[in-house]
């Protein structure tokens, strides 16, 4: 069973700061997902990665398959970025769902 | 947004009663999943389906059963609800297995008293 660890668990930062959230996993994967969960509870997929780097607006996600590590970066952070960010991994080619980290609770203060 | 709905959105029930949660999709995606989310545990897979009448167990399947008689509907049943099943339940869909995005429903908050 893959062990997915996220750090930090909680992060409070000021508006405009560069944010980094880390995710490491124990077993080789076929893909890694970054998800965002707002206080209202809905979960939105931000990125799906199997190698390299992806960018969407102010969000950047990277993955190093050899080191079993991924990072999510937020540039020019804004209070609306406040949410729980969840890393999840998919092993092999199986249909059997994702294994999730416990999430990073991010608060951006104005 | 992917067309996924869950019903009910909130439910309070008593220990020992049966409960059925419904996930409905309009995307015609083959794969459907039920997860539960609990403080300190994150999201965990309960059951998943890879087609009509094709289902399998996930990490925390004890006490739960599922059925999928139509592509669009995936039902999660708690045969006899227990307080440990108090949780937020999320349904998710995916167009195919492997490295494809999963789209999540809005969640159902279930309280078992």
mmCIF file of N, CA, C and O in Angstrom, chain B residues 43-102:
data_model
loop_
_atom_site.group_PDB
_atom_site.id
_atom_site.type_symbol
_atom_site.label_atom_id
_atom_site.label_comp_id
_atom_site.label_asym_id
_atom_site.label_seq_id
_atom_site.Cartn_x
_atom_site.Cartn_y
_atom_site.Cartn_z
ATOM 1 N N UNK B 43 -9.022 11.130 2.437
ATOM 2 C CA UNK B 43 -9.993 10.375 1.653
ATOM 3 C C UNK B 43 -9.548 8.926 1.516
ATOM 4 O O UNK B 43 -8.371 8.641 1.281
ATOM 5 N N UNK B 44 -10.500 8.011 1.646
ATOM 6 C CA UNK B 44 -10.196 6.593 1.506
ATOM 7 C C UNK B 44 -11.240 5.924 0.617
ATOM 8 O O UNK B 44 -12.429 6.215 0.712
ATOM 9 N N UNK B 45 -10.780 4.996 -0.210
ATOM 10 C CA UNK B 45 -11.636 4.328 -1.172
ATOM 11 C C UNK B 45 -12.475 3.252 -0.494
ATOM 12 O O UNK B 45 -11.951 2.395 0.217
ATOM 13 N N UNK B 46 -13.792 3.282 -0.749
ATOM 14 C CA UNK B 46 -14.696 2.281 -0.176
ATOM 15 C C UNK B 46 -14.949 1.167 -1.196
ATOM 16 O O UNK B 46 -14.699 -0.010 -0.935
ATOM 17 N N UNK B 47 -15.493 1.532 -2.331
ATOM 18 C CA UNK B 47 -15.768 0.614 -3.432
ATOM 19 C C UNK B 47 -15.606 1.374 -4.737
ATOM 20 O O UNK B 47 -15.702 2.595 -4.765
ATOM 21 N N UNK B 48 -15.413 0.629 -5.806
ATOM 22 C CA UNK B 48 -15.391 1.260 -7.109
ATOM 23 C C UNK B 48 -16.080 0.363 -8.135
ATOM 24 O O UNK B 48 -16.323 -0.822 -7.874
ATOM 25 N N UNK B 49 -16.393 0.955 -9.271
ATOM 26 C CA UNK B 49 -17.067 0.218 -10.336
ATOM 27 C C UNK B 49 -16.360 0.520 -11.656
ATOM 28 O O UNK B 49 -16.011 1.668 -11.937
ATOM 29 N N UNK B 50 -16.178 -0.531 -12.454
ATOM 30 C CA UNK B 50 -15.538 -0.369 -13.754
ATOM 31 C C UNK B 50 -16.497 -0.706 -14.885
ATOM 32 O O UNK B 50 -16.067 -0.965 -16.017
ATOM 33 N N UNK B 51 -17.780 -0.718 -14.587
ATOM 34 C CA UNK B 51 -18.805 -0.933 -15.597
ATOM 35 C C UNK B 51 -20.094 -1.365 -14.928
ATOM 36 O O UNK B 51 -20.129 -1.642 -13.717
ATOM 37 N N UNK B 52 -21.141 -1.437 -15.738
ATOM 38 C CA UNK B 52 -22.436 -1.879 -15.197
ATOM 39 C C UNK B 52 -22.292 -3.281 -14.617
ATOM 40 O O UNK B 52 -21.753 -4.178 -15.268
ATOM 41 N N UNK B 53 -22.718 -3.423 -13.402
ATOM 42 C CA UNK B 53 -22.679 -4.679 -12.630
ATOM 43 C C UNK B 53 -21.259 -5.147 -12.292
ATOM 44 O O UNK B 53 -21.086 -6.233 -11.739
ATOM 45 N N UNK B 54 -20.253 -4.336 -12.591
ATOM 46 C CA UNK B 54 -18.872 -4.682 -12.264
ATOM 47 C C UNK B 54 -18.369 -3.770 -11.162
ATOM 48 O O UNK B 54 -18.166 -2.564 -11.379
ATOM 49 N N UNK B 55 -18.163 -4.357 -9.982
ATOM 50 C CA UNK B 55 -17.707 -3.558 -8.844
ATOM 51 C C UNK B 55 -16.617 -4.319 -8.096
ATOM 52 O O UNK B 55 -16.473 -5.544 -8.243
ATOM 53 N N UNK B 56 -15.878 -3.597 -7.284
ATOM 54 C CA UNK B 56 -14.845 -4.237 -6.481
ATOM 55 C C UNK B 56 -14.625 -3.434 -5.209
ATOM 56 O O UNK B 56 -15.055 -2.267 -5.110
ATOM 57 N N UNK B 57 -13.974 -4.093 -4.235
ATOM 58 C CA UNK B 57 -13.782 -3.470 -2.936
ATOM 59 C C UNK B 57 -12.558 -2.564 -2.929
ATOM 60 O O UNK B 57 -11.575 -2.817 -3.629
ATOM 61 N N UNK B 58 -12.643 -1.541 -2.076
ATOM 62 C CA UNK B 58 -11.508 -0.687 -1.824
ATOM 63 C C UNK B 58 -10.923 -0.943 -0.452
ATOM 64 O O UNK B 58 -11.136 -1.995 0.147
ATOM 65 N N UNK B 59 -10.233 0.057 0.042
ATOM 66 C CA UNK B 59 -9.481 -0.064 1.293
ATOM 67 C C UNK B 59 -10.370 -0.254 2.515
ATOM 68 O O UNK B 59 -10.009 -0.975 3.452
ATOM 69 N N UNK B 60 -11.557 0.400 2.534
ATOM 70 C CA UNK B 60 -12.394 0.403 3.737
ATOM 71 C C UNK B 60 -13.812 -0.058 3.399
ATOM 72 O O UNK B 60 -14.791 0.626 3.670
ATOM 73 N N UNK B 61 -13.946 -1.236 2.834
ATOM 74 C CA UNK B 61 -15.234 -1.708 2.315
ATOM 75 C C UNK B 61 -16.126 -2.386 3.357
ATOM 76 O O UNK B 61 -17.320 -2.575 3.108
ATOM 77 N N UNK B 62 -15.583 -2.769 4.495
ATOM 78 C CA UNK B 62 -16.391 -3.484 5.489
ATOM 79 C C UNK B 62 -17.588 -2.646 5.929
ATOM 80 O O UNK B 62 -17.450 -1.493 6.303
ATOM 81 N N UNK B 63 -18.786 -3.264 5.892
ATOM 82 C CA UNK B 63 -19.995 -2.568 6.305
ATOM 83 C C UNK B 63 -20.699 -1.828 5.194
ATOM 84 O O UNK B 63 -21.759 -1.231 5.413
ATOM 85 N N UNK B 64 -20.128 -1.893 3.987
ATOM 86 C CA UNK B 64 -20.699 -1.202 2.828
ATOM 87 C C UNK B 64 -20.918 -2.178 1.683
ATOM 88 O O UNK B 64 -20.135 -3.103 1.510
ATOM 89 N N UNK B 65 -21.955 -1.925 0.909
ATOM 90 C CA UNK B 65 -22.149 -2.631 -0.344
ATOM 91 C C UNK B 65 -22.501 -1.608 -1.413
ATOM 92 O O UNK B 65 -22.910 -0.487 -1.104
ATOM 93 N N UNK B 66 -22.318 -1.998 -2.680
ATOM 94 C CA UNK B 66 -22.599 -1.085 -3.782
ATOM 95 C C UNK B 66 -23.356 -1.824 -4.866
ATOM 96 O O UNK B 66 -23.351 -3.053 -4.940
ATOM 97 N N UNK B 67 -23.984 -1.036 -5.705
ATOM 98 C CA UNK B 67 -24.625 -1.609 -6.886
ATOM 99 C C UNK B 67 -24.574 -0.600 -8.018
ATOM 100 O O UNK B 67 -24.635 0.617 -7.789
ATOM 101 N N UNK B 68 -24.459 -1.152 -9.224
ATOM 102 C CA UNK B 68 -24.470 -0.293 -10.416
ATOM 103 C C UNK B 68 -25.243 -1.034 -11.500
ATOM 104 O O UNK B 68 -24.702 -1.876 -12.198
ATOM 105 N N UNK B 69 -26.509 -0.683 -11.615
ATOM 106 C CA UNK B 69 -27.384 -1.327 -12.594
ATOM 107 C C UNK B 69 -27.462 -0.522 -13.887
ATOM 108 O O UNK B 69 -27.900 -1.034 -14.916
ATOM 109 N N UNK B 70 -27.049 0.751 -13.827
ATOM 110 C CA UNK B 70 -27.018 1.610 -15.004
ATOM 111 C C UNK B 70 -25.704 2.377 -15.011
ATOM 112 O O UNK B 70 -25.131 2.641 -13.943
ATOM 113 N N UNK B 71 -25.235 2.756 -16.175
ATOM 114 C CA UNK B 71 -23.978 3.498 -16.274
ATOM 115 C C UNK B 71 -23.997 4.736 -15.394
ATOM 116 O O UNK B 71 -23.005 5.078 -14.761
ATOM 117 N N UNK B 72 -25.128 5.415 -15.343
ATOM 118 C CA UNK B 72 -25.179 6.716 -14.691
ATOM 119 C C UNK B 72 -25.333 6.685 -13.175
ATOM 120 O O UNK B 72 -25.130 7.706 -12.525
ATOM 121 N N UNK B 73 -25.690 5.549 -12.599
ATOM 122 C CA UNK B 73 -25.968 5.510 -11.161
ATOM 123 C C UNK B 73 -25.093 4.509 -10.426
ATOM 124 O O UNK B 73 -24.949 3.353 -10.853
ATOM 125 N N UNK B 74 -24.546 4.963 -9.297
ATOM 126 C CA UNK B 74 -23.721 4.105 -8.445
ATOM 127 C C UNK B 74 -24.226 4.300 -7.023
ATOM 128 O O UNK B 74 -24.169 5.409 -6.493
ATOM 129 N N UNK B 75 -24.768 3.233 -6.444
ATOM 130 C CA UNK B 75 -25.386 3.331 -5.131
ATOM 131 C C UNK B 75 -24.468 2.739 -4.064
ATOM 132 O O UNK B 75 -23.866 1.682 -4.266
ATOM 133 N N UNK B 76 -24.390 3.424 -2.949
ATOM 134 C CA UNK B 76 -23.636 2.946 -1.787
ATOM 135 C C UNK B 76 -24.631 2.677 -0.664
ATOM 136 O O UNK B 76 -25.397 3.571 -0.291
ATOM 137 N N UNK B 77 -24.613 1.448 -0.135
ATOM 138 C CA UNK B 77 -25.550 1.072 0.917
ATOM 139 C C UNK B 77 -24.813 0.699 2.189
ATOM 140 O O UNK B 77 -23.855 -0.082 2.151
ATOM 141 N N UNK B 78 -25.285 1.268 3.273
ATOM 142 C CA UNK B 78 -24.846 0.859 4.594
ATOM 143 C C UNK B 78 -25.963 -0.031 5.133
ATOM 144 O O UNK B 78 -27.080 0.443 5.398
ATOM 145 N N UNK B 79 -25.701 -1.302 5.229
ATOM 146 C CA UNK B 79 -26.762 -2.256 5.572
ATOM 147 C C UNK B 79 -27.328 -1.998 6.960
ATOM 148 O O UNK B 79 -28.532 -2.097 7.184
ATOM 149 N N UNK B 80 -26.457 -1.665 7.889
ATOM 150 C CA UNK B 80 -26.851 -1.392 9.270
ATOM 151 C C UNK B 80 -25.877 -0.346 9.800
ATOM 152 O O UNK B 80 -24.781 -0.682 10.247
ATOM 153 N N UNK B 81 -26.286 0.905 9.721
ATOM 154 C CA UNK B 81 -25.359 2.004 9.988
ATOM 155 C C UNK B 81 -24.811 1.973 11.414
ATOM 156 O O UNK B 81 -25.536 1.650 12.377
ATOM 157 N N UNK B 82 -23.540 2.309 11.537
ATOM 158 C CA UNK B 82 -22.898 2.414 12.839
ATOM 159 C C UNK B 82 -22.306 3.815 12.993
ATOM 160 O O UNK B 82 -22.072 4.514 11.997
ATOM 161 N N UNK B 83 -22.024 4.207 14.216
ATOM 162 C CA UNK B 83 -21.495 5.553 14.465
ATOM 163 C C UNK B 83 -20.147 5.758 13.777
ATOM 164 O O UNK B 83 -19.792 6.886 13.403
ATOM 165 N N UNK B 84 -19.391 4.674 13.573
ATOM 166 C CA UNK B 84 -18.090 4.786 12.908
ATOM 167 C C UNK B 84 -18.234 5.116 11.422
ATOM 168 O O UNK B 84 -17.236 5.441 10.757
ATOM 169 N N UNK B 85 -19.446 5.026 10.914
ATOM 170 C CA UNK B 85 -19.693 5.371 9.520
ATOM 171 C C UNK B 85 -20.146 6.825 9.347
ATOM 172 O O UNK B 85 -20.438 7.248 8.216
ATOM 173 N N UNK B 86 -20.173 7.566 10.421
ATOM 174 C CA UNK B 86 -20.369 9.008 10.331
ATOM 175 C C UNK B 86 -19.182 9.593 9.573
ATOM 176 O O UNK B 86 -18.030 9.407 9.973
ATOM 177 N N UNK B 87 -19.463 10.263 8.477
ATOM 178 C CA UNK B 87 -18.383 10.716 7.604
ATOM 179 C C UNK B 87 -18.960 11.594 6.500
ATOM 180 O O UNK B 87 -20.176 11.775 6.406
ATOM 181 N N UNK B 88 -18.078 12.128 5.686
ATOM 182 C CA UNK B 88 -18.494 12.761 4.445
ATOM 183 C C UNK B 88 -18.132 11.811 3.314
ATOM 184 O O UNK B 88 -16.987 11.359 3.221
ATOM 185 N N UNK B 89 -19.109 11.519 2.482
ATOM 186 C CA UNK B 89 -18.932 10.556 1.403
ATOM 187 C C UNK B 89 -18.886 11.284 0.061
ATOM 188 O O UNK B 89 -19.760 12.089 -0.254
ATOM 189 N N UNK B 90 -17.846 10.979 -0.704
ATOM 190 C CA UNK B 90 -17.680 11.569 -2.020
ATOM 191 C C UNK B 90 -17.746 10.488 -3.086
ATOM 192 O O UNK B 90 -17.132 9.420 -2.960
ATOM 193 N N UNK B 91 -18.449 10.794 -4.138
ATOM 194 C CA UNK B 91 -18.444 9.981 -5.332
ATOM 195 C C UNK B 91 -17.501 10.636 -6.344
ATOM 196 O O UNK B 91 -17.368 11.868 -6.375
ATOM 197 N N UNK B 92 -16.849 9.828 -7.154
ATOM 198 C CA UNK B 92 -16.001 10.367 -8.206
ATOM 199 C C UNK B 92 -16.179 9.534 -9.461
ATOM 200 O O UNK B 92 -16.577 8.363 -9.400
ATOM 201 N N UNK B 93 -15.892 10.138 -10.615
ATOM 202 C CA UNK B 93 -15.991 9.432 -11.887
ATOM 203 C C UNK B 93 -14.725 9.646 -12.689
ATOM 204 O O UNK B 93 -14.002 10.635 -12.504
ATOM 205 N N UNK B 94 -14.462 8.711 -13.590
ATOM 206 C CA UNK B 94 -13.297 8.812 -14.456
ATOM 207 C C UNK B 94 -13.639 8.171 -15.785
ATOM 208 O O UNK B 94 -14.331 7.151 -15.832
ATOM 209 N N UNK B 95 -13.120 8.757 -16.856
ATOM 210 C CA UNK B 95 -13.488 8.261 -18.180
ATOM 211 C C UNK B 95 -12.867 6.905 -18.454
ATOM 212 O O UNK B 95 -13.449 6.077 -19.153
ATOM 213 N N UNK B 96 -11.687 6.680 -17.906
ATOM 214 C CA UNK B 96 -11.050 5.382 -18.073
ATOM 215 C C UNK B 96 -10.079 5.177 -16.924
ATOM 216 O O UNK B 96 -9.756 6.093 -16.200
ATOM 217 N N UNK B 97 -9.597 3.960 -16.787
ATOM 218 C CA UNK B 97 -8.661 3.665 -15.716
ATOM 219 C C UNK B 97 -7.295 4.238 -16.069
ATOM 220 O O UNK B 97 -7.071 4.738 -17.166
ATOM 221 N N UNK B 98 -6.409 4.157 -15.129
ATOM 222 C CA UNK B 98 -5.072 4.652 -15.381
ATOM 223 C C UNK B 98 -4.954 6.135 -15.143
ATOM 224 O O UNK B 98 -5.692 6.719 -14.354
ATOM 225 N N UNK B 99 -4.073 6.746 -15.833
ATOM 226 C CA UNK B 99 -3.706 8.128 -15.548
ATOM 227 C C UNK B 99 -4.679 9.115 -16.180
ATOM 228 O O UNK B 99 -4.364 9.841 -17.109
ATOM 229 N N UNK B 100 -5.899 9.104 -15.668
ATOM 230 C CA UNK B 100 -6.910 10.054 -16.109
ATOM 231 C C UNK B 100 -7.496 10.775 -14.904
ATOM 232 O O UNK B 100 -7.545 10.239 -13.816
ATOM 233 N N UNK B 101 -7.957 11.992 -15.135
ATOM 234 C CA UNK B 101 -8.525 12.782 -14.048
ATOM 235 C C UNK B 101 -9.768 12.132 -13.477
ATOM 236 O O UNK B 101 -10.528 11.470 -14.187
ATOM 237 N N UNK B 102 -9.949 12.351 -12.174
ATOM 238 C CA UNK B 102 -11.189 11.973 -11.534
ATOM 239 C C UNK B 102 -11.949 13.250 -11.202
ATOM 240 O O UNK B 102 -11.373 14.231 -10.781
#
